[in-house]
mmCIF file of C-alpha atoms in Angstrom:
data_model
loop_
_atom_site.group_PDB
_atom_site.id
_atom_site.type_symbol
_atom_site.label_atom_id
_atom_site.label_comp_id
_atom_site.label_asym_id
_atom_site.label_seq_id
_atom_site.Cartn_x
_atom_site.Cartn_y
_atom_site.Cartn_z
ATOM 1 C CA LEU A 1285 11.338 -17.921 -12.841
ATOM 2 C CA LEU A 1286 15.110 -17.599 -12.456
ATOM 3 C CA PHE A 1287 14.983 -13.786 -12.217
ATOM 4 C CA SER A 1288 12.111 -13.917 -9.738
ATOM 5 C CA MET A 1289 13.915 -16.474 -7.591
ATOM 6 C CA VAL A 1290 17.103 -14.398 -7.498
ATOM 7 C CA ALA A 1291 15.155 -11.200 -6.779
ATOM 8 C CA HIS A 1292 13.393 -12.939 -3.881
ATOM 9 C CA GLU A 1293 16.652 -14.081 -2.276
ATOM 10 C CA TYR A 1294 18.424 -10.778 -2.962
ATOM 11 C CA ALA A 1295 15.578 -8.952 -1.205
ATOM 12 C CA HIS A 1296 16.082 -11.075 1.909
ATOM 13 C CA GLY A 1297 19.785 -10.256 2.005
ATOM 14 C CA TYR A 1298 19.300 -6.559 1.286
ATOM 15 C CA ALA A 1299 16.593 -6.225 3.931
ATOM 16 C CA ALA A 1300 18.817 -7.999 6.458
ATOM 17 C CA LEU A 1301 21.645 -5.580 5.664
ATOM 18 C CA LYS A 1302 19.338 -2.628 6.251
ATOM 19 C CA GLN A 1303 18.239 -4.172 9.560
ATOM 20 C CA GLY A 1304 21.839 -4.416 10.757
ATOM 21 C CA ASP A 1305 22.922 -7.900 9.634
ATOM 22 C CA SER A 1306 25.695 -8.063 7.026
ATOM 23 C CA THR A 1307 25.983 -11.871 6.948
ATOM 24 C CA ALA A 1308 24.645 -12.289 3.401
ATOM 25 C CA HIS A 1309 26.783 -9.415 2.144
ATOM 26 C CA SER A 1310 29.931 -10.759 3.818
ATOM 27 C CA LEU A 1311 29.405 -14.228 2.318
ATOM 28 C CA GLY A 1312 28.870 -12.869 -1.206
ATOM 29 C CA ARG A 1313 25.177 -13.745 -1.314
ATOM 30 C CA LEU A 1314 23.996 -10.184 -1.853
ATOM 31 C CA THR A 1315 24.352 -10.594 -5.601
ATOM 32 C CA TRP A 1316 22.212 -10.890 -8.735
ATOM 33 C CA ASN A 1317 24.396 -13.756 -10.000
ATOM 34 C CA PRO A 1318 21.981 -16.732 -10.135
ATOM 35 C CA ILE A 1319 24.799 -19.242 -9.621
ATOM 36 C CA SER A 1320 25.243 -17.984 -6.060
ATOM 37 C CA HIS A 1321 21.598 -18.784 -5.293
ATOM 38 C CA ILE A 1322 21.550 -22.311 -6.740
ATOM 39 C CA ASP A 1323 21.521 -25.168 -4.257
ATOM 40 C CA PRO A 1324 22.613 -28.543 -5.749
ATOM 41 C CA PHE A 1325 19.852 -30.429 -3.927
ATOM 42 C CA MET A 1326 16.954 -27.968 -3.653
ATOM 43 C CA THR A 1327 17.390 -26.310 -7.060
ATOM 44 C CA ILE A 1328 18.513 -29.248 -9.200
ATOM 45 C CA LEU A 1329 18.276 -32.738 -7.686
ATOM 46 C CA LEU A 1330 14.951 -32.438 -5.827
ATOM 47 C CA PRO A 1331 12.974 -30.984 -8.790
ATOM 48 C CA LEU A 1332 14.398 -33.659 -11.118
ATOM 49 C CA LEU A 1333 13.681 -36.412 -8.606
ATOM 50 C CA MET A 1334 10.085 -35.323 -8.115
ATOM 51 C CA TYR A 1335 9.556 -34.815 -11.841
ATOM 52 C CA PHE A 1336 10.619 -38.349 -12.752
ATOM 53 C CA THR A 1337 9.033 -40.089 -9.751
ATOM 54 C CA THR A 1338 5.648 -38.431 -10.353
ATOM 55 C CA GLY A 1339 5.720 -38.573 -14.140
ATOM 56 C CA GLY A 1340 5.989 -34.807 -14.379
ATOM 57 C CA ARG A 1341 2.856 -34.289 -12.279
ATOM 58 C CA ILE A 1342 4.665 -32.565 -9.407
ATOM 59 C CA VAL A 1343 7.835 -30.472 -9.488
ATOM 60 C CA PHE A 1344 9.058 -28.820 -6.313
ATOM 61 C CA GLY A 1345 12.299 -27.075 -5.465
ATOM 62 C CA GLY A 1346 13.821 -23.896 -4.173
ATOM 63 C CA ALA A 1347 16.798 -21.580 -4.068
ATOM 64 C CA LYS A 1348 19.648 -21.671 -1.587
ATOM 65 C CA PRO A 1349 18.405 -19.708 1.445
ATOM 66 C CA VAL A 1350 20.213 -16.435 2.067
ATOM 67 C CA PRO A 1351 22.114 -16.721 5.377
ATOM 68 C CA VAL A 1352 21.023 -14.208 8.004
ATOM 69 C CA ASN A 1353 21.761 -13.771 11.704
ATOM 70 C CA PRO A 1354 18.696 -12.298 13.441
ATOM 71 C CA ARG A 1355 20.786 -11.525 16.535
ATOM 72 C CA ASN A 1356 22.368 -8.710 14.538
ATOM 73 C CA TYR A 1357 19.063 -6.991 13.793
ATOM 74 C CA LEU A 1358 18.620 -3.584 15.371
ATOM 75 C CA ASN A 1359 15.195 -4.766 16.521
ATOM 76 C CA PHE A 1360 14.846 -8.549 16.596
ATOM 77 C CA LYS A 1361 11.096 -8.934 16.047
ATOM 78 C CA ARG A 1362 10.747 -6.037 13.609
ATOM 79 C CA GLY A 1363 13.830 -7.122 11.678
ATOM 80 C CA ASP A 1364 12.710 -10.750 11.494
ATOM 81 C CA ILE A 1365 9.330 -9.773 10.049
ATOM 82 C CA ILE A 1366 10.777 -7.263 7.562
ATOM 83 C CA VAL A 1367 13.480 -9.620 6.304
ATOM 84 C CA SER A 1368 11.043 -12.528 6.043
ATOM 85 C CA LEU A 1369 8.469 -10.547 4.053
ATOM 86 C CA ALA A 1370 11.013 -8.766 1.840
ATOM 87 C CA GLY A 1371 11.116 -11.605 -0.676
ATOM 88 C CA VAL A 1372 7.331 -11.893 -0.827
ATOM 89 C CA ALA A 1373 6.959 -8.125 -1.265
ATOM 90 C CA THR A 1374 9.529 -8.181 -4.072
ATOM 91 C CA ASN A 1375 7.636 -10.882 -5.950
ATOM 92 C CA VAL A 1376 4.400 -8.920 -5.603
ATOM 93 C CA VAL A 1377 6.102 -5.763 -6.920
ATOM 94 C CA ILE A 1378 7.498 -7.664 -9.915
ATOM 95 C CA ALA A 1379 4.038 -9.065 -10.691
ATOM 96 C CA ILE A 1380 2.532 -5.569 -10.552
ATOM 97 C CA CYS A 1381 5.293 -4.108 -12.753
ATOM 98 C CA CYS A 1382 4.645 -6.755 -15.409
ATOM 99 C CA VAL A 1383 1.188 -5.276 -16.088
ATOM 100 C CA PRO A 1384 2.266 -1.811 -17.361
ATOM 101 C CA LEU A 1385 5.212 -3.437 -19.150
ATOM 102 C CA ILE A 1386 2.824 -5.675 -21.097
ATOM 103 C CA ILE A 1387 0.787 -2.617 -22.072
ATOM 104 C CA LEU A 1388 3.910 -0.669 -23.082
ATOM 105 C CA VAL A 1389 5.285 -3.540 -25.168
ATOM 106 C CA GLY A 1390 1.907 -3.939 -26.837
ATOM 107 C CA LEU A 1391 1.803 -0.269 -27.823
ATOM 108 C CA ILE A 1392 5.342 -0.491 -29.219
ATOM 109 C CA GLY A 1393 4.397 -3.603 -31.196
ATOM 110 C CA ARG A 1394 1.445 -1.838 -32.805
ATOM 111 C CA ILE A 1395 3.512 1.198 -33.709
ATOM 112 C CA SER A 1396 6.328 -0.911 -35.183
ATOM 113 C CA PRO A 1397 4.941 -3.957 -37.032
ATOM 114 C CA ALA A 1398 8.502 -5.208 -37.625
ATOM 115 C CA VAL A 1399 8.868 -6.030 -33.920
ATOM 116 C CA MET A 1400 5.393 -7.495 -33.402
ATOM 117 C CA GLU A 1401 6.683 -11.061 -33.104
ATOM 118 C CA THR A 1402 9.294 -10.049 -30.530
ATOM 119 C CA ALA A 1403 6.728 -7.933 -28.707
ATOM 120 C CA ALA A 1404 4.295 -10.852 -28.525
ATOM 121 C CA LEU A 1405 6.969 -13.171 -27.164
ATOM 122 C CA THR A 1406 7.974 -10.567 -24.572
ATOM 123 C CA GLN A 1407 4.355 -10.138 -23.531
ATOM 124 C CA ALA A 1408 4.005 -13.898 -23.080
ATOM 125 C CA MET A 1409 7.060 -13.907 -20.816
ATOM 126 C CA LEU A 1410 5.650 -11.019 -18.799
ATOM 127 C CA GLN A 1411 2.296 -12.781 -18.442
ATOM 128 C CA TYR A 1412 4.084 -15.806 -17.041
ATOM 129 C CA GLY A 1413 5.954 -13.334 -14.840
ATOM 130 C CA ILE A 1414 2.681 -12.238 -13.252
ATOM 131 C CA LEU A 1415 1.584 -15.792 -12.534
ATOM 132 C CA ILE A 1416 4.990 -16.998 -11.326
ATOM 133 C CA ASN A 1417 5.563 -14.086 -8.954
ATOM 134 C CA LEU A 1418 2.061 -14.178 -7.481
ATOM 135 C CA GLY A 1419 2.511 -17.928 -7.034
ATOM 136 C CA LEU A 1420 5.900 -17.509 -5.344
ATOM 137 C CA ALA A 1421 4.489 -14.861 -3.012
ATOM 138 C CA ALA A 1422 1.532 -17.040 -2.009
ATOM 139 C CA PHE A 1423 3.644 -20.165 -1.601
ATOM 140 C CA ASN A 1424 6.196 -18.459 0.626
ATOM 141 C CA LEU A 1425 3.383 -17.129 2.827
ATOM 142 C CA ILE A 1426 2.304 -20.668 3.730
ATOM 143 C CA PRO A 1427 2.832 -20.807 7.514
ATOM 144 C CA ILE A 1428 5.036 -23.901 7.517
ATOM 145 C CA PRO A 1429 8.604 -23.455 8.812
ATOM 146 C CA PRO A 1430 10.955 -22.482 7.324
ATOM 147 C CA LEU A 1431 8.844 -20.619 4.726
ATOM 148 C CA ASP A 1432 8.632 -16.840 5.105
ATOM 149 C CA GLY A 1433 5.067 -16.898 6.390
ATOM 150 C CA SER A 1434 6.104 -18.910 9.425
ATOM 151 C CA HIS A 1435 8.351 -16.067 10.636
ATOM 152 C CA VAL A 1436 5.289 -13.843 10.921
ATOM 153 C CA PHE A 1437 2.816 -16.463 12.124
ATOM 154 C CA LYS A 1438 5.002 -17.432 15.099
ATOM 155 C CA TYR A 1439 4.568 -13.962 16.605
ATOM 156 C CA ILE A 1440 0.805 -14.460 16.681
ATOM 157 C CA LEU A 1441 1.151 -17.568 18.848
ATOM 158 C CA PRO A 1442 1.732 -17.685 22.609
ATOM 159 C CA PRO A 1443 5.503 -17.975 23.377
ATOM 160 C CA ALA A 1444 5.356 -21.648 24.385
ATOM 161 C CA TRP A 1445 3.392 -22.561 21.256
ATOM 162 C CA ALA A 1446 5.723 -20.489 19.079
ATOM 163 C CA LEU A 1447 8.752 -22.412 20.368
ATOM 164 C CA ASN A 1448 7.214 -25.780 19.534
ATOM 165 C CA TYR A 1449 5.960 -24.392 16.224
ATOM 166 C CA GLN A 1450 9.481 -23.388 15.161
ATOM 167 C CA ARG A 1451 10.721 -26.892 15.906
ATOM 168 C CA ILE A 1452 8.532 -28.119 13.056
ATOM 169 C CA GLY A 1453 11.155 -26.560 10.766
ATOM 170 C CA ALA A 1454 13.292 -29.698 11.065
ATOM 171 C CA GLN A 1455 10.571 -31.604 9.199
ATOM 172 C CA GLY A 1456 9.417 -28.609 7.165
ATOM 173 C CA LEU A 1457 10.615 -29.918 3.801
ATOM 174 C CA LEU A 1458 8.906 -33.269 4.320
ATOM 175 C CA ILE A 1459 5.674 -31.548 5.400
ATOM 176 C CA LEU A 1460 5.737 -29.351 2.299
ATOM 177 C CA ILE A 1461 6.283 -32.315 -0.020
ATOM 178 C CA LEU A 1462 3.383 -34.160 1.616
ATOM 179 C CA LEU A 1463 1.213 -31.057 1.324
ATOM 180 C CA ILE A 1464 2.038 -30.622 -2.358
ATOM 181 C CA THR A 1465 1.491 -34.328 -3.049
ATOM 182 C CA PHE A 1466 -1.720 -34.924 -1.100
ATOM 183 C CA GLY A 1467 -3.050 -31.491 -0.147
ATOM 184 C CA GLY A 1468 -4.549 -30.463 -3.470
ATOM 185 C CA PRO A 1469 -7.849 -29.090 -2.080
ATOM 186 C CA ILE A 1470 -6.026 -27.087 0.601
ATOM 187 C CA LEU A 1471 -3.550 -25.634 -1.901
ATOM 188 C CA ASN A 1472 -6.320 -24.797 -4.371
ATOM 189 C CA LEU A 1473 -8.033 -22.775 -1.662
ATOM 190 C CA TRP A 1474 -4.765 -21.112 -0.591
ATOM 191 C CA PHE A 1475 -3.848 -20.143 -4.160
ATOM 192 C CA LYS A 1476 -7.343 -18.997 -5.130
ATOM 193 C CA PRO A 1477 -6.424 -15.290 -4.654
ATOM 194 C CA VAL A 1478 -3.508 -15.841 -7.053
ATOM 195 C CA PHE A 1479 -5.817 -17.068 -9.811
ATOM 196 C CA ILE A 1480 -8.303 -14.266 -9.156
ATOM 197 C CA LEU A 1481 -5.581 -11.606 -9.364
ATOM 198 C CA TYR A 1482 -4.083 -13.239 -12.450
ATOM 199 C CA VAL A 1483 -7.439 -13.215 -14.253
ATOM 200 C CA LEU A 1484 -7.906 -9.566 -13.255
ATOM 201 C CA ALA A 1485 -4.451 -8.675 -14.602
ATOM 202 C CA SER A 1486 -5.056 -10.678 -17.801
ATOM 203 C CA ASN A 1487 -8.337 -8.863 -18.425
ATOM 204 C CA THR A 1488 -6.563 -5.538 -17.898
ATOM 205 C CA VAL A 1489 -3.825 -6.216 -20.454
ATOM 206 C CA PHE A 1490 -5.919 -8.210 -22.935
ATOM 207 C CA PRO A 1491 -6.772 -5.198 -25.178
ATOM 208 C CA PHE A 1492 -3.032 -4.512 -25.552
ATOM 209 C CA LEU A 1493 -1.873 -8.039 -26.424
ATOM 210 C CA VAL A 1494 -0.197 -8.442 -29.787
ATOM 211 C CA PRO A 1495 -1.822 -11.379 -31.630
ATOM 212 C CA CYS A 1496 0.644 -14.245 -31.784
ATOM 213 C CA PRO A 1497 0.625 -18.012 -31.075
ATOM 214 C CA TRP A 1498 3.030 -17.440 -28.164
ATOM 215 C CA THR A 1499 0.838 -14.911 -26.361
ATOM 216 C CA MET A 1500 -1.239 -16.400 -23.555
ATOM 217 C CA GLY A 1501 -4.915 -15.579 -23.680
ATOM 218 C CA THR A 1502 -5.154 -15.037 -27.459
#
């Protein structure tokens, strides 16, 4: 989860740099150091608060957003869309890469019985990697400002509607918390492709899983 979160934010900053905005780079946010992407409230306090107030039923949080200045993009609309979707695309790529890695680790584990336990544990981590990254991609595509999906959805709307739509961002966090707390049926429908893809990936790697209590699906 930590690696995927950092990769997501790094992708935003790197894409912004390629589109002509060096804000993230200048402020030291174009880094793989997780400490730079931790927000005291969003990453620590909010998840703990929700965990204890809901009895562990709901945990929600996020990383510190990478600062960007869209006015620096070579092409405003194109740059905004690319930078916004860069994090989502990165999470999808990581999820895809986990599949061949699970297969490779499984083959190594069968060839070298001495590392079977380590191989099984690594496979379990990679299986969670598939689910976590698909989940992060789907969640960030929810068209609620300031999530990444909203930066694409606003261009579909008429200009006047888009302006009012972006103003929702001031209450975006509250809307998301309400959605997570009371919008179970809506979220289940939204995340259905994630579960379908995860089952498909699990079926693909299942023949290569090293039997172990830590390995999901065994």
